[in-house]
Amino acid sequence: DPRVPPSMSFRTGSGYTSGNDTVPPADTLLIGVVIDKTEDPLIALNVSVAYDGAGSSTVENLSISGEHVEHDQQVITRAEAGSEEWIFSVTDRDGNITTRSLTLTVQ
């Protein structure tokens, strides 16, 4: 068993934020992830945020299943300047984890 982690990418296209960006305070954004099983079934998706380089805190922890999952996360940035790192982590049944993140600079 080679322990291959799941595949995950940010959704691109109109209306989606899919990479690091500079945004105004209290902005509403949509971040989408597309997740595919590579070896074992998907079981969990965690969304967390870290403000200004501090430790991250969980925003959403979802039980998922199957071989393909698409998830849209509405994000409202803080009303103050700083950085927000949005972190998406998916886990499969064997405990393999894939993490993708993007950083929003609020100014």
N, CA, C and O atoms as a DFTB+ gen file, in Angstrom:
428 C
 N C O
     1  1       0.849      -1.189       0.000
     2  2       0.000       0.000       0.000
     3  2       0.886       1.242       0.000
     4  3       1.525       1.535       1.010
     5  1       0.939       1.975      -1.107
     6  2       1.864       3.103      -1.212
     7  2       1.445       4.358      -0.447
     8  3       2.199       5.330      -0.415
     9  1       0.267       4.359       0.165
    10  2      -0.216       5.499       0.948
    11  2      -0.234       6.787       0.125
    12  3       0.455       7.759       0.436
    13  1      -1.030       6.761      -0.916
    14  2      -1.167       7.921      -1.792
    15  2      -2.278       8.819      -1.249
    16  3      -3.414       8.364      -1.112
    17  1      -1.982      10.082      -0.935
    18  2      -3.011      10.971      -0.389
    19  2      -4.019      11.388      -1.458
    20  3      -3.747      11.267      -2.652
    21  1      -5.185      11.880      -1.029
    22  2      -6.202      12.335      -1.980
    23  2      -5.698      13.515      -2.821
    24  3      -4.739      14.195      -2.458
    25  1      -6.360      13.730      -3.930
    26  2      -6.085      14.872      -4.799
    27  2      -7.039      16.009      -4.423
    28  3      -8.231      15.777      -4.223
    29  1      -6.513      17.248      -4.327
    30  2      -7.379      18.395      -4.026
    31  2      -6.850      19.619      -4.755
    32  3      -5.647      19.881      -4.771
    33  1      -7.775      20.369      -5.361
    34  2      -7.398      21.611      -6.034
    35  2      -8.464      22.662      -5.766
    36  3      -9.604      22.340      -5.430
    37  1      -8.075      23.927      -5.919
    38  2      -9.037      25.016      -5.778
    39  2      -9.836      25.148      -7.064
    40  3      -9.300      25.034      -8.166
    41  1     -11.122      25.388      -6.899
    42  2     -11.999      25.599      -8.050
    43  2     -11.700      26.982      -8.636
    44  3     -11.573      27.968      -7.911
    45  1     -11.592      27.027      -9.950
    46  2     -11.344      28.299     -10.627
    47  2     -12.601      28.702     -11.380
    48  3     -13.539      27.915     -11.510
    49  1     -12.612      29.905     -11.863
    50  2     -13.752      30.356     -12.641
    51  2     -14.398      31.569     -12.016
    52  3     -14.003      32.033     -10.946
    53  1     -15.389      32.065     -12.702
    54  2     -16.076      33.276     -12.287
    55  2     -16.665      33.126     -10.885
    56  3     -17.364      32.155     -10.597
    57  1     -16.380      34.085     -10.030
    58  2     -16.944      34.088      -8.691
    59  2     -16.099      33.397      -7.642
    60  3     -16.387      33.519      -6.451
    61  1     -15.055      32.669      -8.047
    62  2     -14.227      31.929      -7.093
    63  2     -12.874      32.604      -6.873
    64  3     -12.260      33.111      -7.812
    65  1     -12.427      32.601      -5.636
    66  2     -11.062      32.994      -5.299
    67  2     -10.255      31.708      -5.237
    68  3     -10.582      30.808      -4.463
    69  1      -9.197      31.612      -6.051
    70  2      -8.480      30.339      -6.145
    71  2      -6.983      30.475      -5.897
    72  3      -6.223      29.531      -6.115
    73  1      -6.559      31.655      -5.440
    74  2      -5.146      31.862      -5.153
    75  2      -4.982      33.021      -4.197
    76  3      -5.954      33.679      -3.828
    77  1      -3.743      33.269      -3.797
    78  2      -3.465      34.385      -2.905
    79  2      -3.988      35.667      -3.539
    80  3      -3.895      35.849      -4.753
    81  1      -4.545      36.571      -2.701
    82  2      -5.167      37.771      -3.243
    83  2      -5.153      38.877      -2.199
    84  3      -5.046      38.617      -1.000
    85  1      -5.262      40.115      -2.673
    86  2      -5.422      41.274      -1.800
    87  2      -6.871      41.719      -1.917
    88  3      -7.380      41.928      -3.018
    89  1      -7.532      41.863      -0.767
    90  2      -8.972      42.128      -0.744
    91  2      -9.282      43.227       0.274
    92  3      -8.483      43.475       1.177
    93  1     -10.437      43.887       0.135
    94  2     -10.818      44.908       1.110
    95  2     -11.345      44.280       2.404
    96  3     -11.713      43.106       2.423
    97  1     -11.381      45.071       3.489
    98  2     -11.949      44.569       4.749
    99  2     -13.418      44.181       4.571
   100  3     -14.133      44.771       3.761
   101  1     -13.854      43.190       5.335
   102  2     -15.247      42.726       5.355
   103  2     -15.743      42.331       3.959
   104  3     -16.909      42.548       3.627
   105  1     -14.861      41.756       3.153
   106  2     -15.219      41.308       1.811
   107  2     -15.796      39.890       1.890
   108  3     -15.374      39.092       2.727
   109  1     -16.748      39.585       1.032
   110  2     -17.322      38.242       0.964
   111  2     -16.766      37.537      -0.265
   112  3     -16.891      38.022      -1.389
   113  1     -16.149      36.378      -0.029
   114  2     -15.506      35.619      -1.096
   115  2     -16.038      34.195      -1.113
   116  3     -16.644      33.735      -0.145
   117  1     -15.809      33.508      -2.212
   118  2     -16.171      32.104      -2.328
   119  2     -14.921      31.323      -2.723
   120  3     -14.299      31.600      -3.749
   121  1     -14.563      30.343      -1.893
   122  2     -13.432      29.464      -2.175
   123  2     -13.996      28.062      -2.349
   124  3     -14.689      27.553      -1.468
   125  1     -13.704      27.448      -3.470
   126  2     -14.195      26.094      -3.735
   127  2     -13.040      25.121      -3.847
   128  3     -11.988      25.454      -4.393
   129  1     -13.238      23.911      -3.327
   130  2     -12.240      22.858      -3.495
   131  2     -12.878      21.669      -4.199
   132  3     -14.052      21.357      -3.999
   133  1     -12.073      21.017      -5.026
   134  2     -12.481      19.808      -5.734
   135  2     -11.551      18.706      -5.259
   136  3     -10.332      18.810      -5.395
   137  1     -12.132      17.644      -4.699
   138  2     -11.360      16.582      -4.057
   139  2     -11.670      15.258      -4.740
   140  3     -12.827      14.935      -5.007
   141  1     -10.620      14.502      -5.018
   142  2     -10.796      13.182      -5.615
   143  2     -10.004      12.142      -4.848
   144  3      -8.862      12.373      -4.451
   145  1     -10.631      10.994      -4.648
   146  2      -9.968       9.831      -4.059
   147  2      -8.854       9.391      -4.996
   148  3      -9.029       9.392      -6.214
   149  1      -7.711       9.015      -4.436
   150  2      -6.666       8.417      -5.262
   151  2      -6.536       6.934      -4.956
   152  3      -6.346       6.121      -5.860
   153  1      -6.641       6.581      -3.672
   154  2      -6.451       5.187      -3.272
   155  2      -7.566       4.705      -2.347
   156  3      -8.134       3.633      -2.555
   157  1      -7.873       5.501      -1.328
   158  2      -8.869       5.110      -0.327
   159  2     -10.010       6.119      -0.281
   160  3      -9.821       7.282      -0.637
   161  1     -11.202       5.682       0.158
   162  2     -12.351       6.585       0.231
   163  2     -12.076       7.802       1.116
   164  3     -11.328       7.731       2.091
   165  1     -12.700       8.913       0.747
   166  2     -12.583      10.160       1.499
   167  2     -13.432      10.081       2.758
   168  3     -14.518       9.503       2.736
   169  1     -12.946      10.662       3.868
   170  2     -13.746      10.619       5.099
   171  2     -13.947      11.968       5.777
   172  3     -14.949      12.144       6.470
   173  1     -13.029      12.940       5.608
   174  2     -13.176      14.192       6.349
   175  2     -12.565      15.362       5.597
   176  3     -11.557      15.225       4.905
   177  1     -13.209      16.526       5.753
   178  2     -12.688      17.788       5.232
   179  2     -12.694      18.789       6.370
   180  3     -13.719      19.004       7.018
   181  1     -11.534      19.405       6.612
   182  2     -11.411      20.425       7.648
   183  2     -11.059      21.745       6.981
   184  3     -10.166      21.810       6.135
   185  1     -11.776      22.802       7.374
   186  2     -11.483      24.152       6.904
   187  2     -11.071      24.956       8.127
   188  3     -11.800      25.006       9.118
   189  1      -9.902      25.585       8.058
   190  2      -9.445      26.396       9.185
   191  2      -8.857      27.698       8.666
   192  3      -8.590      27.847       7.473
   193  1      -8.658      28.647       9.594
   194  2      -8.106      29.952       9.228
   195  2      -7.071      30.351      10.272
   196  3      -7.233      30.096      11.466
   197  1      -6.004      30.983       9.792
   198  2      -4.960      31.523      10.667
   199  2      -4.844      33.014      10.367
   200  3      -4.610      33.412       9.226
   201  1      -5.010      33.831      11.401
   202  2      -4.933      35.279      11.233
   203  2      -3.541      35.785      11.578
   204  3      -2.992      35.445      12.627
   205  1      -2.972      36.596      10.697
   206  2      -1.701      37.293      10.947
   207  2      -0.581      36.359      11.381
   208  3       0.232      36.721      12.232
   209  1      -0.529      35.158      10.805
   210  2       0.553      34.230      11.087
   211  2       0.431      33.472      12.393
   212  3       1.332      32.713      12.750
   213  1      -0.666      33.660      13.116
   214  2      -0.876      32.943      14.380
   215  2      -1.357      31.519      14.088
   216  3      -1.499      31.133      12.928
   217  1      -1.604      30.751      15.136
   218  2      -2.107      29.391      14.982
   219  2      -3.480      29.387      14.324
   220  3      -4.215      30.372      14.382
   221  1      -3.807      28.277      13.705
   222  2      -5.085      28.187      12.998
   223  2      -6.189      27.689      13.918
   224  3      -5.938      26.992      14.901
   225  1      -7.418      28.063      13.575
   226  2      -8.586      27.548      14.290
   227  2      -9.579      27.014      13.267
   228  3      -9.707      27.554      12.168
   229  1     -10.275      25.953      13.639
   230  2     -11.207      25.286      12.737
   231  2     -12.459      26.126      12.531
   232  3     -13.059      26.617      13.487
   233  1     -12.841      26.282      11.275
   234  2     -14.066      26.975      10.895
   235  2     -15.165      25.952      10.628
   236  3     -16.325      26.163      10.980
   237  1     -14.784      24.841      10.001
   238  2     -15.747      23.802       9.648
   239  2     -15.026      22.461       9.599
   240  3     -13.913      22.362       9.081
   241  1     -15.673      21.425      10.146
   242  2     -15.127      20.072      10.097
   243  2     -16.245      19.167       9.590
   244  3     -17.233      18.941      10.289
   245  1     -16.089      18.653       8.380
   246  2     -17.170      17.920       7.723
   247  2     -16.824      16.453       7.530
   248  3     -15.700      16.116       7.159
   249  1     -17.790      15.587       7.781
   250  2     -17.662      14.183       7.382
   251  2     -18.052      14.105       5.915
   252  3     -19.108      14.598       5.518
   253  1     -17.198      13.484       5.114
   254  2     -17.482      13.335       3.691
   255  2     -17.326      11.865       3.330
   256  3     -16.779      11.081       4.105
   257  1     -17.806      11.500       2.155
   258  2     -17.662      10.108       1.726
   259  2     -17.620      10.059       0.212
   260  3     -17.963      11.023      -0.472
   261  1     -17.195       8.927      -0.289
   262  2     -17.198       8.721      -1.726
   263  2     -15.844       8.950      -2.352
   264  3     -14.819       9.005      -1.673
   265  1     -15.867       9.083      -3.671
   266  2     -14.638       9.203      -4.448
   267  2     -14.405      10.605      -4.978
   268  3     -13.295      10.931      -5.399
   269  1     -15.454      11.451      -4.963
   270  2     -15.345      12.808      -5.504
   271  2     -16.212      13.732      -4.660
   272  3     -17.397      13.465      -4.459
   273  1     -15.624      14.817      -4.167
   274  2     -16.360      15.791      -3.357
   275  2     -16.008      17.188      -3.851
   276  3     -14.845      17.492      -4.117
   277  1     -17.028      18.033      -3.968
   278  2     -16.823      19.450      -4.262
   279  2     -17.436      20.231      -3.115
   280  3     -18.573      19.975      -2.719
   281  1     -16.679      21.192      -2.578
   282  2     -17.148      21.967      -1.423
   283  2     -16.879      23.442      -1.670
   284  3     -15.769      23.826      -2.038
   285  1     -17.905      24.270      -1.465
   286  2     -17.762      25.721      -1.550
   287  2     -17.804      26.299      -0.144
   288  3     -18.689      25.969       0.646
   289  1     -16.846      27.159       0.161
   290  2     -16.758      27.793       1.473
   291  2     -16.900      29.298       1.297
   292  3     -16.063      29.938       0.661
   293  1     -17.981      29.869       1.873
   294  2     -18.105      31.322       1.855
   295  2     -17.202      31.883       2.940
   296  3     -17.216      31.412       4.077
   297  1     -16.424      32.884       2.585
   298  2     -15.475      33.506       3.497
   299  2     -15.804      34.988       3.581
   300  3     -15.949      35.650       2.553
   301  1     -15.923      35.513       4.795
   302  2     -16.061      36.950       5.002
   303  2     -14.810      37.398       5.741
   304  3     -14.567      36.988       6.876
   305  1     -14.017      38.246       5.089
   306  2     -12.769      38.676       5.711
   307  2     -13.056      39.587       6.896
   308  3     -14.129      40.179       7.007
   309  1     -12.069      39.681       7.773
   310  2     -12.210      40.556       8.939
   311  2     -12.327      42.011       8.501
   312  3     -11.971      42.369       7.378
   313  1     -12.826      42.833       9.398
   314  2     -13.001      44.254       9.105
   315  2     -11.742      45.051       9.428
   316  3     -11.800      46.273       9.564
   317  1     -10.606      44.369       9.550
   318  2      -9.342      45.034       9.858
   319  2      -8.259      44.518       8.921
   320  3      -8.362      43.421       8.371
   321  1      -7.220      45.328       8.751
   322  2      -6.115      44.945       7.879
   323  2      -5.316      43.805       8.502
   324  3      -5.236      43.683       9.725
   325  1      -4.731      42.976       7.650
   326  2      -3.904      41.863       8.121
   327  2      -3.939      40.732       7.113
   328  3      -4.420      40.894       5.991
   329  1      -3.421      39.576       7.530
   330  2      -3.420      38.418       6.633
   331  2      -4.320      37.324       7.187
   332  3      -4.449      37.149       8.398
   333  1      -4.933      36.601       6.275
   334  2      -5.784      35.462       6.619
   335  2      -5.355      34.297       5.739
   336  3      -5.453      34.367       4.514
   337  1      -4.878      33.223       6.367
   338  2      -4.540      32.016       5.616
   339  2      -5.685      31.030       5.784
   340  3      -5.962      30.572       6.893
   341  1      -6.347      30.705       4.684
   342  2      -7.448      29.744       4.693
   343  2      -6.894      28.386       4.289
   344  3      -6.287      28.243       3.228
   345  1      -7.108      27.386       5.149
   346  2      -6.470      26.080       5.017
   347  2      -7.541      24.999       4.856
   348  3      -8.464      24.907       5.665
   349  1      -7.412      24.195       3.821
   350  2      -8.339      23.101       3.536
   351  2      -7.555      21.797       3.623
   352  3      -6.565      21.620       2.913
   353  1      -7.993      20.879       4.495
   354  2      -7.311      19.588       4.667
   355  2      -8.315      18.464       4.478
   356  3      -9.374      18.457       5.105
   357  1      -7.980      17.519       3.616
   358  2      -8.847      16.364       3.382
   359  2      -8.117      15.107       3.836
   360  3      -6.910      14.962       3.641
   361  1      -8.885      14.192       4.453
   362  2      -8.333      12.943       4.977
   363  2      -9.062      11.766       4.338
   364  3     -10.280      11.797       4.166
   365  1      -8.295      10.717       3.985
   366  2      -8.931       9.502       3.488
   367  2      -8.950       8.432       4.582
   368  3      -8.426       8.639       5.676
   369  1      -9.553       7.298       4.272
   370  2      -9.768       6.242       5.262
   371  2      -8.470       5.727       5.880
   372  3      -8.470       5.298       7.034
   373  1      -7.366       5.761       5.134
   374  2      -6.074       5.299       5.658
   375  2      -5.344       6.365       6.468
   376  3      -4.249       6.121       6.974
   377  1      -5.951       7.552       6.592
   378  2      -5.311       8.621       7.344
   379  2      -4.381       9.492       6.517
   380  3      -3.686      10.345       7.069
   381  1      -4.356       9.294       5.207
   382  2      -3.559      10.161       4.334
   383  2      -4.223      11.532       4.255
   384  3      -5.442      11.626       4.108
   385  1      -3.429      12.588       4.351
   386  2      -3.960      13.952       4.384
   387  2      -3.341      14.779       3.263
   388  3      -2.136      14.714       3.020
   389  1      -4.177      15.550       2.588
   390  2      -3.719      16.540       1.617
   391  2      -4.199      17.899       2.095
   392  3      -5.362      18.055       2.464
   393  1      -3.307      18.886       2.090
   394  2      -3.637      20.232       2.549
   395  2      -3.332      21.235       1.444
   396  3      -2.283      21.175       0.803
   397  1      -4.264      22.154       1.233
   398  2      -4.067      23.274       0.315
   399  2      -4.466      24.540       1.069
   400  3      -5.409      24.527       1.861
   401  1      -3.744      25.632       0.819
   402  2      -4.094      26.883       1.494
   403  2      -3.901      28.059       0.551
   404  3      -3.180      27.974      -0.443
   405  1      -4.561      29.149       0.886
   406  2      -4.331      30.404       0.190
   407  2      -4.369      31.522       1.216
   408  3      -5.028      31.414       2.250
   409  1      -3.650      32.603       0.913
   410  2      -3.539      33.722       1.845
   411  2      -4.220      34.945       1.260
   412  3      -3.961      35.343       0.124
   413  1      -5.101      35.534       2.068
   414  2      -5.773      36.773       1.704
   415  2      -5.126      37.905       2.495
   416  3      -5.029      37.835       3.720
   417  1      -4.687      38.937       1.798
   418  2      -4.146      40.124       2.454
   419  2      -5.265      41.154       2.485
   420  3      -5.711      41.630       1.441
   421  1      -5.714      41.493       3.689
   422  2      -6.822      42.436       3.857
   423  2      -6.220      43.821       4.059
   424  3      -5.443      44.050       4.986
   425  1      -6.600      44.750       3.162
   426  2      -6.091      46.118       3.319
   427  2      -7.037      47.132       2.699
   428  3      -6.767      48.332       2.738
